Every structure is written in C-alpha cells, then in structure tokens.
Amino acid sequence: MRIEQAELILLEMPLRFRFETSFGVQTKRTILLLKLHGNGVLGLGEGVMDRLPLFREETVEGAWYLLKEVFLPQVLGKEVENPEDLRKKLSPFRGNPMAKAVLEMAFYDLFAKGASLPLYRLLGGVRKEVAVGVSLGIQESIPATLRLVESHLERGYRRIKLKIKPGWDYEVLKAVREAFPAATLTADANSAYRLSDLPLLARLDELGLDYLEQPLGYDDLLDHAKLQARLKTPICLDESITSPERARKALELGAALVLNLKPARLGGHGPSLEVHAIAQSFGVPLWMGGMLEAGVGRAHNLHLATLPGFTKPGDTSSASRYWKEDLIEEALEAKDGLMKVPKGPGIGVHLREDLVARLAIRREVVRAGAGA
Ligand code: OSB
Ligand code: MG
C-alpha cells in the first residue's frame, strides 16, 4: 500500500463533565487527529496525549512534531506492505508510543479498508459487542458520588471504577460498597500512593474491589510487586505498561494480576496483540482502557476489545457521556452495558468533516519530501 498524503488536525472538544483524577482536572480535550491517504482510501488515527504530561510523558505538541517531522516522512510516498513493515520503519525511534500509535492505528484502519475487512476481523476479534463499565471522576461529596454511581448502574454499566487519591479513598469506596453490595467496583489511583501507604491500601482489601488500578509510581513495577504480595485485592497496571516488554516484566515480577490495555499507550494495535498474547500466557485478564477518546479512538478501542483476552468490562462507555457532539457520524452508545462494534471496513466510522472544521484549531497537510 502506497502512502500518498497525510493531514494532522488539532481539535479542542469540551467535555460534558468535569473529570477529576489524582493528577488533575480535565474539562476539555485537545485531540490530535491523523488522516492518512493511500490507494484511494482514508485511514484515521486519534491521539490520547494531552497538552501537559500529567499521565505519561508524552504531549500533544511533542507528538505533532514527531509525526510531522519524523514518523510521517518514513512512510509518505513509500510502499508500506503491512503493519509489520510500518513497525520496522518506526523501530529506530525510541519510546513515544502514543505518538507512534496515532500513525500505527491510522495505518491499521487503512490496511483493513484496503483488504475490505472490518478491523476486528483483521485483529482476530471473536465478538461483535463488548461489555463496558464507567470510570467516574472524583466528586465533591460522598452523596454526590452515590447518586452518580446509582445512575450509571441503572443505565446498565457492568462495572463502576472510582478515581481515588489520598484523602478520597477508603471512605468513599466503603460508602459505595455499602450502598451497592453487588456492584462490580474498582478504584484507580493514577499513581497517587507510595509503598509507605501500605496500611491504608491494605484496608481496601475489606471492600471486595475487583482490582486496584495503578496505586504506585507511573513507571514502577518493583514496588507494585512488593505491594501485590501484601494485598488480597488484585493490582491492575495502567500507566506502567508502555510496551509488550514492560507487560512481560510486570507479569513475571507479579506486579499485577490484571492489565488495563490501552492500544494508544502501547504504540498501537500491533504491540497490543503482543500484550494480549503475553497476558493470555500468564492467565491474566485484560480490559480495554480509555483516555476520554472521541469517536475515532473509541472505534479503534472497540474493535480491539473483541479479542478473547478482554474478559472484564472496559472503560469504553457511551460517546454521549463525554460529548454533546462526537467527531463521527455513527453513535457509539452502550445498551445494557454492551457496546456494538461499528460495521463496515476498517474502523467502520466516518468523520463529520463539518464538525472537524468547526473544532479545528490547527491543521496541516504533510506530503512526501517533508521532514527532518
Ligand atoms: O487512568 O484510566 C485512566 C482518563 C484519562 C486518563 C487516564 C485514565 C482515564 C480514565 C477514563 O480513567 C477512561 C475513559 O472514560 O475514557
Ligand atoms: Mg487508569
């Protein structure tokens, strides 16, 4: 497949809710979109990095630079045989999996469209819909949290994940557990604790959490392994898993018994398939994470979440929770806690060009011959 042209687009989208985590408050997203043209087909990718490196180190501006000046010039005007070939072309460049994932996932969309296959078929998916839960930000009070949890359980979401931080952890989780004893409940600390917080973290064991997500350092494996040895509650890693290599080491160390898989954090679908295989070889369950994606990213995640290793409900909840208007024509909505995977070739969704034009704050066409 010959890659003819690319377009980078930066958009600003207001979130419908204030999303507070231990690392900050988000009220809008700055989204990097990539349109990749080849063989008369359009492939779409969406970045998950933010303006500030508060989750991982990558940023929107860093990714824009890398895509425009370094990664796209490796493929523009060239033949890219398949996703493996793309990976080889990007392999000299270290790190930056989120920036690589924008291109890699757009290429997967293009490649699947070239083969007239829905992406999930190309990836080896085994279902047409995926089970989902919600990730709920830190609220102003426990009663407000209880109301929010109740309304999402009523909508059929199959798991409630609450964001926690020091001072907003045991009490709120205990209140939710008492009010909803049968709910599948988890907590995500986004790296807000240290190993010295063991006494507090060990108290969470009594709450029957399905897992505790990323309690310790964003790049840590060893302390998570030490913590897991002292906890009944399974640890789920998110931030720390940036490559298949890191996933293998995490599981060998016993740093996690569950993994949150986000293709955009790993460098795309190819590395995600590897992590999927590694998790299966360790008997470790996966679930599809989220990064407050718009339609393109959400569609990619849904396709990947159809693989057999995704046995726990993911964070890929209804697009209408996040956006008054999504970037795509198709409505990606959950019903009874299930999301249908978009049909049609590739990711199976179509950009609303009118809306993209309205929300774009920068756009740039990149052609062969450009770059550093
Ligand atoms: O840690 O899983 C996380 C959102 C942004 C950054 C990190 C995380 C999250 C979420 C929300 O938990 C997932 C979603 O609803 O897309
Ligand atoms: Mg997380």
PDB file of C-alpha atoms in Angstrom, residues 254-372:
ATOM      1  CA  GLY A 254       3.950 -10.401  39.959  1.00  0.00           C
ATOM      2  CA  ALA A 255       3.390  -6.636  39.824  1.00  0.00           C
ATOM      3  CA  ALA A 256      -0.165  -7.096  38.518  1.00  0.00           C
ATOM      4  CA  LEU A 257      -2.845  -9.783  38.286  1.00  0.00           C
ATOM      5  CA  VAL A 258      -4.954  -7.767  35.807  1.00  0.00           C
ATOM      6  CA  LEU A 259      -3.971  -5.428  32.969  1.00  0.00           C
ATOM      7  CA  ASN A 260      -5.646  -2.319  31.586  1.00  0.00           C
ATOM      8  CA  LEU A 261      -4.827  -2.402  27.881  1.00  0.00           C
ATOM      9  CA  LYS A 262      -4.848   0.903  26.002  1.00  0.00           C
ATOM     10  CA  PRO A 263      -3.543   0.485  22.473  1.00  0.00           C
ATOM     11  CA  ALA A 264      -2.576   4.155  22.278  1.00  0.00           C
ATOM     12  CA  ARG A 265      -0.355   3.805  25.364  1.00  0.00           C
ATOM     13  CA  LEU A 266       1.448   0.779  23.857  1.00  0.00           C
ATOM     14  CA  GLY A 267       2.203   2.099  20.380  1.00  0.00           C
ATOM     15  CA  GLY A 268      -0.898   0.758  18.639  1.00  0.00           C
ATOM     16  CA  HIS A 269      -2.668  -2.444  17.699  1.00  0.00           C
ATOM     17  CA  GLY A 270       0.460  -4.487  16.854  1.00  0.00           C
ATOM     18  CA  PRO A 271       2.037  -4.155  20.323  1.00  0.00           C
ATOM     19  CA  SER A 272      -1.447  -4.634  21.811  1.00  0.00           C
ATOM     20  CA  LEU A 273      -1.743  -8.030  20.112  1.00  0.00           C
ATOM     21  CA  GLU A 274       1.582  -8.952  21.720  1.00  0.00           C
ATOM     22  CA  VAL A 275       0.445  -7.834  25.166  1.00  0.00           C
ATOM     23  CA  HIS A 276      -2.755  -9.803  24.599  1.00  0.00           C
ATOM     24  CA  ALA A 277      -0.713 -12.947  23.898  1.00  0.00           C
ATOM     25  CA  ILE A 278       1.544 -12.348  26.917  1.00  0.00           C
ATOM     26  CA  ALA A 279      -1.438 -11.813  29.229  1.00  0.00           C
ATOM     27  CA  GLN A 280      -3.048 -14.995  27.942  1.00  0.00           C
ATOM     28  CA  SER A 281       0.135 -16.982  28.541  1.00  0.00           C
ATOM     29  CA  PHE A 282       0.118 -15.796  32.172  1.00  0.00           C
ATOM     30  CA  GLY A 283      -3.643 -16.336  32.530  1.00  0.00           C
ATOM     31  CA  VAL A 284      -4.028 -12.632  33.316  1.00  0.00           C
ATOM     32  CA  PRO A 285      -7.356 -10.986  32.376  1.00  0.00           C
ATOM     33  CA  LEU A 286      -7.416  -7.835  30.269  1.00  0.00           C
ATOM     34  CA  TRP A 287      -9.853  -4.997  29.912  1.00  0.00           C
ATOM     35  CA  MET A 288      -9.970  -2.129  27.453  1.00  0.00           C
ATOM     36  CA  GLY A 289      -8.961   1.171  28.997  1.00  0.00           C
ATOM     37  CA  GLY A 290      -9.931   4.626  27.829  1.00  0.00           C
ATOM     38  CA  MET A 291      -8.391   8.095  27.593  1.00  0.00           C
ATOM     39  CA  LEU A 292     -11.576  10.147  27.083  1.00  0.00           C
ATOM     40  CA  GLU A 293     -11.383   9.437  23.356  1.00  0.00           C
ATOM     41  CA  ALA A 294     -13.546  10.953  20.666  1.00  0.00           C
ATOM     42  CA  GLY A 295     -15.149   8.756  18.002  1.00  0.00           C
ATOM     43  CA  VAL A 296     -12.066   7.664  16.089  1.00  0.00           C
ATOM     44  CA  GLY A 297     -10.170   6.464  19.158  1.00  0.00           C
ATOM     45  CA  ARG A 298     -13.294   4.930  20.684  1.00  0.00           C
ATOM     46  CA  ALA A 299     -13.952   2.952  17.483  1.00  0.00           C
ATOM     47  CA  HIS A 300     -10.365   1.642  17.409  1.00  0.00           C
ATOM     48  CA  ASN A 301     -10.666   0.556  21.043  1.00  0.00           C
ATOM     49  CA  LEU A 302     -13.965  -1.236  20.432  1.00  0.00           C
ATOM     50  CA  HIS A 303     -12.516  -3.280  17.578  1.00  0.00           C
ATOM     51  CA  LEU A 304      -9.529  -4.375  19.658  1.00  0.00           C
ATOM     52  CA  ALA A 305     -11.703  -5.168  22.692  1.00  0.00           C
ATOM     53  CA  THR A 306     -13.379  -8.005  20.722  1.00  0.00           C
ATOM     54  CA  LEU A 307     -10.312 -10.214  21.254  1.00  0.00           C
ATOM     55  CA  PRO A 308     -10.851 -13.177  23.577  1.00  0.00           C
ATOM     56  CA  GLY A 309      -8.493 -11.986  26.336  1.00  0.00           C
ATOM     57  CA  PHE A 310     -10.695  -8.991  27.173  1.00  0.00           C
ATOM     58  CA  THR A 311     -12.724 -10.748  29.830  1.00  0.00           C
ATOM     59  CA  LYS A 312     -13.507  -7.799  32.113  1.00  0.00           C
ATOM     60  CA  PRO A 313     -15.727  -4.799  31.286  1.00  0.00           C
ATOM     61  CA  GLY A 314     -13.776  -1.902  29.775  1.00  0.00           C
ATOM     62  CA  ASP A 315     -13.880   1.910  30.053  1.00  0.00           C
ATOM     63  CA  THR A 316     -15.278   2.365  26.522  1.00  0.00           C
ATOM     64  CA  SER A 317     -18.609   3.863  27.627  1.00  0.00           C
ATOM     65  CA  SER A 318     -21.184   5.753  25.525  1.00  0.00           C
ATOM     66  CA  ALA A 319     -19.792   8.645  23.479  1.00  0.00           C
ATOM     67  CA  SER A 320     -22.744  10.814  24.545  1.00  0.00           C
ATOM     68  CA  ARG A 321     -21.461  10.735  28.149  1.00  0.00           C
ATOM     69  CA  TYR A 322     -18.396  12.674  27.026  1.00  0.00           C
ATOM     70  CA  TRP A 323     -19.506  14.829  24.090  1.00  0.00           C
ATOM     71  CA  LYS A 324     -22.505  16.872  23.075  1.00  0.00           C
ATOM     72  CA  GLU A 325     -21.358  16.201  19.510  1.00  0.00           C
ATOM     73  CA  ASP A 326     -18.881  13.470  18.592  1.00  0.00           C
ATOM     74  CA  LEU A 327     -16.494  13.699  15.640  1.00  0.00           C
ATOM     75  CA  ILE A 328     -18.109  10.803  13.800  1.00  0.00           C
ATOM     76  CA  GLU A 329     -21.477  10.142  12.162  1.00  0.00           C
ATOM     77  CA  GLU A 330     -22.061   6.852  13.980  1.00  0.00           C
ATOM     78  CA  ALA A 331     -23.396   6.945  17.549  1.00  0.00           C
ATOM     79  CA  LEU A 332     -21.213   4.703  19.739  1.00  0.00           C
ATOM     80  CA  GLU A 333     -23.646   4.048  22.574  1.00  0.00           C
ATOM     81  CA  ALA A 334     -23.877   1.331  25.219  1.00  0.00           C
ATOM     82  CA  LYS A 335     -27.084  -0.586  25.777  1.00  0.00           C
ATOM     83  CA  ASP A 336     -27.371  -2.820  28.845  1.00  0.00           C
ATOM     84  CA  GLY A 337     -23.634  -2.387  29.341  1.00  0.00           C
ATOM     85  CA  LEU A 338     -22.779  -3.598  25.854  1.00  0.00           C
ATOM     86  CA  MET A 339     -21.244  -1.604  23.014  1.00  0.00           C
ATOM     87  CA  LYS A 340     -21.695  -2.780  19.433  1.00  0.00           C
ATOM     88  CA  VAL A 341     -18.595  -2.736  17.271  1.00  0.00           C
ATOM     89  CA  PRO A 342     -19.063  -0.475  14.217  1.00  0.00           C
ATOM     90  CA  LYS A 343     -19.662  -2.400  10.984  1.00  0.00           C
ATOM     91  CA  GLY A 344     -18.045  -1.837   7.629  1.00  0.00           C
ATOM     92  CA  PRO A 345     -14.405  -1.906   6.519  1.00  0.00           C
ATOM     93  CA  GLY A 346     -11.647  -0.624   8.816  1.00  0.00           C
ATOM     94  CA  ILE A 347     -12.873   1.052  11.997  1.00  0.00           C
ATOM     95  CA  GLY A 348     -16.256   1.490  10.321  1.00  0.00           C
ATOM     96  CA  VAL A 349     -16.894   5.114  11.307  1.00  0.00           C
ATOM     97  CA  HIS A 350     -16.963   8.323   9.287  1.00  0.00           C
ATOM     98  CA  LEU A 351     -15.649  11.745  10.254  1.00  0.00           C
ATOM     99  CA  ARG A 352     -18.078  14.629  10.457  1.00  0.00           C
ATOM    100  CA  GLU A 353     -15.969  16.988   8.373  1.00  0.00           C
ATOM    101  CA  ASP A 354     -18.225  19.957   9.177  1.00  0.00           C
ATOM    102  CA  LEU A 355     -17.655  19.497  12.888  1.00  0.00           C
ATOM    103  CA  VAL A 356     -13.930  18.829  12.432  1.00  0.00           C
ATOM    104  CA  ALA A 357     -13.664  22.117  10.505  1.00  0.00           C
ATOM    105  CA  ARG A 358     -15.517  23.941  13.298  1.00  0.00           C
ATOM    106  CA  LEU A 359     -13.448  22.478  16.159  1.00  0.00           C
ATOM    107  CA  ALA A 360     -10.028  22.508  14.476  1.00  0.00           C
ATOM    108  CA  ILE A 361      -7.519  24.924  15.936  1.00  0.00           C
ATOM    109  CA  ARG A 362      -4.692  23.863  13.594  1.00  0.00           C
ATOM    110  CA  ARG A 363      -4.408  21.663  10.545  1.00  0.00           C
ATOM    111  CA  GLU A 364      -1.560  20.799   8.234  1.00  0.00           C
ATOM    112  CA  VAL A 365      -1.244  18.627   5.153  1.00  0.00           C
ATOM    113  CA  VAL A 366       2.010  16.616   5.112  1.00  0.00           C
ATOM    114  CA  ARG A 367       3.353  15.305   1.810  1.00  0.00           C
ATOM    115  CA  ALA A 368       6.330  13.242   0.669  1.00  0.00           C
ATOM    116  CA  GLY A 369       9.619  15.113   0.778  1.00  0.00           C
ATOM    117  CA  ALA A 370       8.929  16.994   4.017  1.00  0.00           C
ATOM    118  CA  GLY A 371      10.588  16.313   7.336  1.00  0.00           C
ATOM    119  CA  ALA A 372      13.807  16.299   9.305  1.00  0.00           C
TER     120      ALA A 372
END
